[in-house]
Coordinates of N, CA and C in Angstrom, one line a residue:
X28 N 27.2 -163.5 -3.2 CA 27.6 -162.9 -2.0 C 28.8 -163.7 -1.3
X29 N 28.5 -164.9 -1.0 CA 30.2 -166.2 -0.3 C 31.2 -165.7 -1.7
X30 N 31.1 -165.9 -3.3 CA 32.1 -165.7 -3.9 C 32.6 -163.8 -3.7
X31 N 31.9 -163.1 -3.4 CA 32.8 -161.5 -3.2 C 33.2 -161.4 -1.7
X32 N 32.6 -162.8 -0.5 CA 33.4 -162.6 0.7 C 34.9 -163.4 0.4
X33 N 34.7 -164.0 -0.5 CA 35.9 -164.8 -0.6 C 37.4 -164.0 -1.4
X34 N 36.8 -162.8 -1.7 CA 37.7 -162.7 -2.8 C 38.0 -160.9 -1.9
X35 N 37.2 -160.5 -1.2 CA 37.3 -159.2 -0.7 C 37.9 -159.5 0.9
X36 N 38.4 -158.1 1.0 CA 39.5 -158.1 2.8 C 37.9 -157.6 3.4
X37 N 37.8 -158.2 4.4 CA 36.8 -158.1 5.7 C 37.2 -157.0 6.3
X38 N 38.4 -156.0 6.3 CA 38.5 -155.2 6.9 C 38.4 -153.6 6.2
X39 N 39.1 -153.9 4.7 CA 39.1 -152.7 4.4 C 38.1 -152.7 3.0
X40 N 37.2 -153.8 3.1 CA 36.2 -153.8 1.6 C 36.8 -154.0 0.6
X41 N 38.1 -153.8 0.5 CA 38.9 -154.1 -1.4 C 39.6 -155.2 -1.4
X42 N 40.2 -154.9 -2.6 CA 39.9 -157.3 -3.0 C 41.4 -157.0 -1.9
X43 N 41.7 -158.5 -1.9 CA 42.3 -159.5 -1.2 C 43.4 -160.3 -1.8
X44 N 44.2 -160.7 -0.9 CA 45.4 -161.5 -1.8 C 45.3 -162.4 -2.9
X45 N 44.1 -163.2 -2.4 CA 43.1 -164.3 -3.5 C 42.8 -163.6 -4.6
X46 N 42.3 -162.2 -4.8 CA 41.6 -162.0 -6.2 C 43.0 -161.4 -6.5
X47 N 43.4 -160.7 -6.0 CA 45.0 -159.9 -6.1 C 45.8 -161.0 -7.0
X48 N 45.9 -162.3 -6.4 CA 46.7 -163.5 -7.3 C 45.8 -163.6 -8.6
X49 N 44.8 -163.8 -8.7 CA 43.7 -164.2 -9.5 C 43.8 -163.0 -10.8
X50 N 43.6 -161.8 -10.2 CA 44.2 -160.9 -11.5 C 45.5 -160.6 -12.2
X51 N 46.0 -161.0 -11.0 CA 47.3 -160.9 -11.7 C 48.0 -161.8 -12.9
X52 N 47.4 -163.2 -12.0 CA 47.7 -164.4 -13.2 C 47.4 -164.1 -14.9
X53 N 46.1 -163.5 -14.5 CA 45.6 -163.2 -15.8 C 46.0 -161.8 -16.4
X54 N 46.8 -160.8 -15.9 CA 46.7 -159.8 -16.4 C 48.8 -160.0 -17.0
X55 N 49.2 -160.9 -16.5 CA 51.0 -161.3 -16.8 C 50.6 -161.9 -17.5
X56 N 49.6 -163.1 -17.8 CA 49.5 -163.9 -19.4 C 49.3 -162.5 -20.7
X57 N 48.2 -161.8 -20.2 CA 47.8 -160.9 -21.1 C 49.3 -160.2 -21.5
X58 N 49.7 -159.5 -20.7 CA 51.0 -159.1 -21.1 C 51.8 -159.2 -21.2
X59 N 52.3 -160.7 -21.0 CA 53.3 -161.8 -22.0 C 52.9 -161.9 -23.5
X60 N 51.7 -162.4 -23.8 CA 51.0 -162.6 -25.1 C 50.7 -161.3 -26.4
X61 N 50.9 -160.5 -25.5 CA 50.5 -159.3 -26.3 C 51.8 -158.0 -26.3
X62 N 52.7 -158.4 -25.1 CA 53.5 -157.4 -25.1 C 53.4 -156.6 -24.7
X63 N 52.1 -156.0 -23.7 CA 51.7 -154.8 -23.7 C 51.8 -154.3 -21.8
X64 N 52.3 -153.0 -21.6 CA 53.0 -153.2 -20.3 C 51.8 -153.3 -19.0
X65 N 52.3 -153.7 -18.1 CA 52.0 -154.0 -16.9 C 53.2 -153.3 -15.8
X66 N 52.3 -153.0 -14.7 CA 52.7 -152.0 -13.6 C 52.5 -152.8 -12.0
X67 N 52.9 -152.4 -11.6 CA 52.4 -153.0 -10.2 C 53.4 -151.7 -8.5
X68 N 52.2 -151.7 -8.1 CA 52.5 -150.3 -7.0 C 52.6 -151.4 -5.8
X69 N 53.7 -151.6 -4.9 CA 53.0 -151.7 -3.6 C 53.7 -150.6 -2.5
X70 N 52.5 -150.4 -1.9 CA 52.4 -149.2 -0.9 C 52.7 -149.9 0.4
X71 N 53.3 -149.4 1.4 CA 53.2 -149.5 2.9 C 53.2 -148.4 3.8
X72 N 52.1 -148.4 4.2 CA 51.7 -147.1 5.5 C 53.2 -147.2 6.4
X73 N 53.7 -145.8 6.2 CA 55.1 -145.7 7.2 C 54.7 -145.7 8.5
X74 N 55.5 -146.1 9.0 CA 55.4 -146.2 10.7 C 53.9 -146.7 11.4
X75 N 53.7 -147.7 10.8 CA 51.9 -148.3 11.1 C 52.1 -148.4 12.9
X76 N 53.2 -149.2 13.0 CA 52.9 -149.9 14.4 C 53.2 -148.4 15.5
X77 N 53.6 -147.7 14.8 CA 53.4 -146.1 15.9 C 52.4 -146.0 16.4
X78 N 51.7 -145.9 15.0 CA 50.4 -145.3 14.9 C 49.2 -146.4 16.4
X79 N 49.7 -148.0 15.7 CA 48.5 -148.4 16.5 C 49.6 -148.1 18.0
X80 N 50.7 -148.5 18.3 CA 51.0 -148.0 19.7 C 50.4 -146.8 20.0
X81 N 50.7 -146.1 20.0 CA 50.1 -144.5 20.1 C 48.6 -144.6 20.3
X82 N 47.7 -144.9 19.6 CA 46.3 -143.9 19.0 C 45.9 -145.2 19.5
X83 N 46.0 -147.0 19.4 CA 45.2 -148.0 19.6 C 45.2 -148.6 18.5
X84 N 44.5 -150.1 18.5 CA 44.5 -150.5 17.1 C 43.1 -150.3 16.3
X85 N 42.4 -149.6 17.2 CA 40.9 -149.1 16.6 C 41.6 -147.7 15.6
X86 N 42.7 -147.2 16.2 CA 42.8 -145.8 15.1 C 43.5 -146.3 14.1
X87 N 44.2 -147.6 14.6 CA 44.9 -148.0 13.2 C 44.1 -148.8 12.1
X88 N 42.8 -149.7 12.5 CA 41.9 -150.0 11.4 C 41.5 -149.0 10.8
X89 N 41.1 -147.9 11.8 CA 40.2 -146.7 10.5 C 41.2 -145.9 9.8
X90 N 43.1 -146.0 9.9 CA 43.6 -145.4 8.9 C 43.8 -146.6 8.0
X91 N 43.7 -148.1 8.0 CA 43.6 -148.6 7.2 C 42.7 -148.5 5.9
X92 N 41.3 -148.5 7.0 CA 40.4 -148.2 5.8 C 40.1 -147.4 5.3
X93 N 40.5 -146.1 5.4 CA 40.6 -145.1 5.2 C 41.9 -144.7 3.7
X94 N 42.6 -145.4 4.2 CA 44.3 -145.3 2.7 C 43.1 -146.2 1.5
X95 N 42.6 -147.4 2.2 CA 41.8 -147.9 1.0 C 40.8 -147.6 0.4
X96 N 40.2 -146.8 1.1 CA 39.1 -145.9 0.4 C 39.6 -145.0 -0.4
X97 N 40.6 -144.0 -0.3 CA 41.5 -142.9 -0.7 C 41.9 -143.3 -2.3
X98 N 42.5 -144.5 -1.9 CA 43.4 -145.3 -3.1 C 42.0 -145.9 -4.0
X99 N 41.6 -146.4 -3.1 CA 40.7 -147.0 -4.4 C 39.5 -146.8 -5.1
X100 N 39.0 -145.0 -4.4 CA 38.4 -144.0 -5.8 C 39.4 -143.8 -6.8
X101 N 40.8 -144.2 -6.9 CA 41.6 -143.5 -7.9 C 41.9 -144.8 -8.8
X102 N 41.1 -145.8 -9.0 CA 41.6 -147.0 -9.5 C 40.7 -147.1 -10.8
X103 N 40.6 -147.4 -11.7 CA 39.6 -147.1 -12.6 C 39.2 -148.8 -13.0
X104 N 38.7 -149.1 -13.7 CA 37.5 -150.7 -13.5 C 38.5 -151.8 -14.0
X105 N 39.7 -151.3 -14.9 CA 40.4 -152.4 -15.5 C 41.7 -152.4 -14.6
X106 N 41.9 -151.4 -13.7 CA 42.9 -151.8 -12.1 C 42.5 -152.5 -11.3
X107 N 43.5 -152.9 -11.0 CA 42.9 -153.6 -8.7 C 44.0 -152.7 -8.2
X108 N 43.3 -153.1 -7.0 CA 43.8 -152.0 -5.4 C 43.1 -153.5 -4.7
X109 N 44.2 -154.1 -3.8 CA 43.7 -154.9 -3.0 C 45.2 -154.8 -1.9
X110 N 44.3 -155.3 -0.8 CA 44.9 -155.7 0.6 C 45.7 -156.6 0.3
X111 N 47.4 -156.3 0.5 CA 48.2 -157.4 0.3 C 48.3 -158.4 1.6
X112 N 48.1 -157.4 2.9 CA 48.4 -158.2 3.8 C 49.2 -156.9 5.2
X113 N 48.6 -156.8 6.2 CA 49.1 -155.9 7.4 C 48.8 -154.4 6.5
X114 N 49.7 -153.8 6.7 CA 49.6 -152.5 6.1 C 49.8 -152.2 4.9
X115 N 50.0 -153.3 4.1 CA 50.4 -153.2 2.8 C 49.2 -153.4 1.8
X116 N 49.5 -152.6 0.2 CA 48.6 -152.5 -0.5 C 48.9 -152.5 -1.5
X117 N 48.5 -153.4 -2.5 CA 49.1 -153.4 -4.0 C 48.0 -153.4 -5.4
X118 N 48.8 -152.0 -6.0 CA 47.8 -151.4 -7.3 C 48.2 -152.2 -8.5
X119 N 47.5 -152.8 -9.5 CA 48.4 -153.5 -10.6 C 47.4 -152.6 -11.7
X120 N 48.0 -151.8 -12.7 CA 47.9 -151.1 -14.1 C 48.2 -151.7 -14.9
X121 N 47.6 -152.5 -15.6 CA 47.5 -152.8 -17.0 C 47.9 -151.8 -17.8
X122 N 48.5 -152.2 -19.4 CA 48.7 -150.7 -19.8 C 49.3 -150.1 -19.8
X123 N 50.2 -149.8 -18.6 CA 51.0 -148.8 -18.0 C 52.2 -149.0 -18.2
X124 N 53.4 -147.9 -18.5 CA 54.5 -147.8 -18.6 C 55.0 -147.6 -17.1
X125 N 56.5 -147.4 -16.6 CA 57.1 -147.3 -15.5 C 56.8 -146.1 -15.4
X126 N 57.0 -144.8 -16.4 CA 56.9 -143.6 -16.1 C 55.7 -143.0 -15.7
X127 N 54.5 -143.6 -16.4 CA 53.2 -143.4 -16.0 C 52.8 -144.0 -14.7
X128 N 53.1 -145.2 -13.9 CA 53.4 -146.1 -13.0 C 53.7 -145.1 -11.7
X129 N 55.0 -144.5 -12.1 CA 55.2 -143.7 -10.7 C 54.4 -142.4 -11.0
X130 N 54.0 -141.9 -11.9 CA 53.4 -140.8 -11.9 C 51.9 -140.9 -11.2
X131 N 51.6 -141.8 -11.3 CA 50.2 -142.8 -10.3 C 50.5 -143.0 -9.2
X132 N 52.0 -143.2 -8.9 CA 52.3 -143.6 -7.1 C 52.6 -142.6 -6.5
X133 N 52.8 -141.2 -7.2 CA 53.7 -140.1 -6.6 C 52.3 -139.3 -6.5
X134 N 51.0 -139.5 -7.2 CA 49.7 -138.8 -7.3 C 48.9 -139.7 -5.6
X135 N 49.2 -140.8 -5.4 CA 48.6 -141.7 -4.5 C 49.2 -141.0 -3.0
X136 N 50.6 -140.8 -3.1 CA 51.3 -140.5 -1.9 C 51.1 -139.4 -1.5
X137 N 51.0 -138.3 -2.2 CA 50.8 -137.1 -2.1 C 49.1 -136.8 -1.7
X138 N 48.6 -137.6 -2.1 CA 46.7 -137.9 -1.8 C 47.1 -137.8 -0.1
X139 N 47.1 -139.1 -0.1 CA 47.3 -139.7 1.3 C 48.4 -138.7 2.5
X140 N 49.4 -138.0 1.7 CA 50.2 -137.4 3.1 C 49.1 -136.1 3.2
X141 N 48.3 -135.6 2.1 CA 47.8 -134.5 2.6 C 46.6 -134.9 3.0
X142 N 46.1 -135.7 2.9 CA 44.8 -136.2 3.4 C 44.7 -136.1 5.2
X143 N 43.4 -135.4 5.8 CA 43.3 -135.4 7.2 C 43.2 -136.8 7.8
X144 N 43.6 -137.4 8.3 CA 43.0 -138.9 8.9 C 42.4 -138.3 10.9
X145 N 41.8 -138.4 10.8 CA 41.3 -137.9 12.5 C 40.0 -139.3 12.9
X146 N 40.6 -139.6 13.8 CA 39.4 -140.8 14.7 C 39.3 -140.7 15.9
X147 N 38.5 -140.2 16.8 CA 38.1 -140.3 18.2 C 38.9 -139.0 18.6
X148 N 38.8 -137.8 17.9 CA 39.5 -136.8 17.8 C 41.0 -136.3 18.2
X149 N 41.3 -137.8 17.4 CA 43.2 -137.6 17.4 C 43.2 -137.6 15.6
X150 N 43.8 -137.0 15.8 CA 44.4 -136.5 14.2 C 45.7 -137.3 14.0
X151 N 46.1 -137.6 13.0 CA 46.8 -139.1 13.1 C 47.8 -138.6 11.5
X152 N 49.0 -138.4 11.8 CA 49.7 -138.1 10.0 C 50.1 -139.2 9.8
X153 N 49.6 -139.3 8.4 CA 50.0 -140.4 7.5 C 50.4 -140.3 6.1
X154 N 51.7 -141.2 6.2 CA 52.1 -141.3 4.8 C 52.5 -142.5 4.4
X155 N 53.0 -142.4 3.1 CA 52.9 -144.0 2.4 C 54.6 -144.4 1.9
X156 N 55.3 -145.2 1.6 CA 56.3 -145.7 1.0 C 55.6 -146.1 -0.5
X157 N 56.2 -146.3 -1.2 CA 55.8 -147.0 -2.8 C 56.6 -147.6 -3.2
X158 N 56.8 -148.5 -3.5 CA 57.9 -149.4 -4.9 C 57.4 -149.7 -6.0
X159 N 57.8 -149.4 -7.4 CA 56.9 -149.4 -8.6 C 57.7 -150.1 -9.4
X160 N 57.3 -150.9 -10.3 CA 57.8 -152.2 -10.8 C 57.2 -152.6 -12.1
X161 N 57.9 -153.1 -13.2 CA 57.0 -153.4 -14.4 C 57.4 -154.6 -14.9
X162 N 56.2 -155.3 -15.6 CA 56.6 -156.8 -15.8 C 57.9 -156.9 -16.9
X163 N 58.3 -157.6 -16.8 CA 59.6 -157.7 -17.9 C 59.9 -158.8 -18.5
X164 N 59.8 -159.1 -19.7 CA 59.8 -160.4 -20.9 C 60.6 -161.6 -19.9
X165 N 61.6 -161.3 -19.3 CA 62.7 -162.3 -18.8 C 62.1 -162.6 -17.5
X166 N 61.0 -161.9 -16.7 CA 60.4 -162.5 -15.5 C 59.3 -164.0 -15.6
X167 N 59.7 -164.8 -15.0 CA 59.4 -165.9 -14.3 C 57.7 -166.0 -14.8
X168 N 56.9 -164.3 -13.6 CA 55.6 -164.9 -13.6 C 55.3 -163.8 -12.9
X169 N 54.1 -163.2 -12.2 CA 53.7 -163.1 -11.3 C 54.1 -162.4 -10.1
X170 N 55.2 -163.4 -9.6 CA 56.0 -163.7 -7.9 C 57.0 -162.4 -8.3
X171 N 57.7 -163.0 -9.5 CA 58.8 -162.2 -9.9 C 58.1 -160.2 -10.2
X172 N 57.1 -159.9 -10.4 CA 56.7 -158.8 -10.4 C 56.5 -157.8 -9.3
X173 N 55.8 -159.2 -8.2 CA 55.7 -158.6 -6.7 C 57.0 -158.7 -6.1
X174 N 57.9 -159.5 -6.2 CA 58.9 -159.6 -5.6 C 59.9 -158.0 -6.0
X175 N 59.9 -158.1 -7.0 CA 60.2 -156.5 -7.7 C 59.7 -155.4 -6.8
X176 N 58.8 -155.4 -7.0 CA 58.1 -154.1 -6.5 C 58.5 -153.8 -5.0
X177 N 58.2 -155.0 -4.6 CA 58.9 -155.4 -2.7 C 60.2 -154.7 -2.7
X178 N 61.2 -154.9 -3.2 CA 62.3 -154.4 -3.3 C 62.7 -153.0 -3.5
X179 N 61.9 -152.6 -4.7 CA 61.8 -151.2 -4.6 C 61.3 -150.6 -3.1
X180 N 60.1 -150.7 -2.3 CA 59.2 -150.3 -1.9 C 60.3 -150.5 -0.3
X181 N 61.1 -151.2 -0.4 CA 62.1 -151.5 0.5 C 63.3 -150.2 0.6
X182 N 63.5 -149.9 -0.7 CA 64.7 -149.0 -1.2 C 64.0 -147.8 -0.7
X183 N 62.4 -147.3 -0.9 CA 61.9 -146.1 -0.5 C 61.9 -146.0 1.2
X184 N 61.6 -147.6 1.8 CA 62.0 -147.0 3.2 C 63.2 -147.2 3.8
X185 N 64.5 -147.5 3.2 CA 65.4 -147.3 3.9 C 66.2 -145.8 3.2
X186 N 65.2 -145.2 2.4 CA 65.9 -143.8 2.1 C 65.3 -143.0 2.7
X187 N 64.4 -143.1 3.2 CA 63.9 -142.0 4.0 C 62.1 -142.2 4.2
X188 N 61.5 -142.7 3.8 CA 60.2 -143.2 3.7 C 59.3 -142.2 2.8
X189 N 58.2 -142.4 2.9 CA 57.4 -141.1 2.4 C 57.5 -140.6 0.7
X190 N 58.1 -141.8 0.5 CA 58.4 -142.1 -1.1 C 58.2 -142.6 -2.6
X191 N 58.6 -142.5 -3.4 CA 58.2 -143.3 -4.5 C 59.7 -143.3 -4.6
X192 N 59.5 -145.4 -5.4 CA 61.2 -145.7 -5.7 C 60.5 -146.6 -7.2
X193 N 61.6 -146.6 -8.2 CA 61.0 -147.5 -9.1 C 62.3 -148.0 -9.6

């Protein structure tokens, strides 16, 4: 029970930056050594700080927890879905090609924009940014994958948000 509090977000129940580093370490060795692709999604709820302006920050935990619940029925046992930090959230696919990668981020965003989010009987629209990113023989490690994906996920919100960028 102390090792799944240590490794899980206290707010939204899915893993945490700690296990988030912890698999990843291990899932860039795997696919360094083997060649075999690796994916990495990170998502950011568009316009969070509206939301908690607006609605409170009680409506903005339950759309937190809420994207994480959403997202992380769609993760299957050899994925993570973990809380990167604030509104951010990052999927890493083993396995996975770029094309298949966004085809998972474009299935995620489209979950989430049509999904009702309603708390204390405000109805609350939400949608997601994405950056999708795959490990690549010449990267560093790890940093270099998220850092990737950051960049993309940057390109989707200065194009208009509500996107997938890869």
């Amino acid at each position: 029970e102390i090792y799944r509090m240590t490794i899980s977000d206290g707010l939204t129940a899915v893993a945490n930056v700690r296990a988030l580093h912890q698999f990843l370490d291990r899932e860039v060795a795997r696919s360094r050594r083997y060649g075999r692709g690796l994916a990495l999604l990170m998502l950011d709820i568009d316009h969070f700080k509206s939301i908690n302006d607006e609605f409170g920050h009680l409506t903005g935990d339950y759309v937190l927890r809420e994207v994480a619940q959403l997202c992380n029925r769609r993760v299957r046992r050899e994925e993570l879905f973990a809380r990167y930090g604030g509104e951010e959230f990052v999927v890493v696919l083993p396995e996975t090609t770029l094309d298949g990668a966004v085809t998972y981020a474009e299935t995620l965003r489209a979950l989430i924009e049509g999904h009702t989010f309603t708390f204390e009987s405000n109805q609350v629209s939400v949608t997601v940014s994405i950056g999708v990113s795959t490990f690549q023989a010449d990267m560093a490690g790890p940093k270099d994958l998220l850092r990737s994906a950051d960049e993309r996920l940057y390109q989707a919100k200065r194009s208009g948000r509500n996107r997938v960028t890869a």
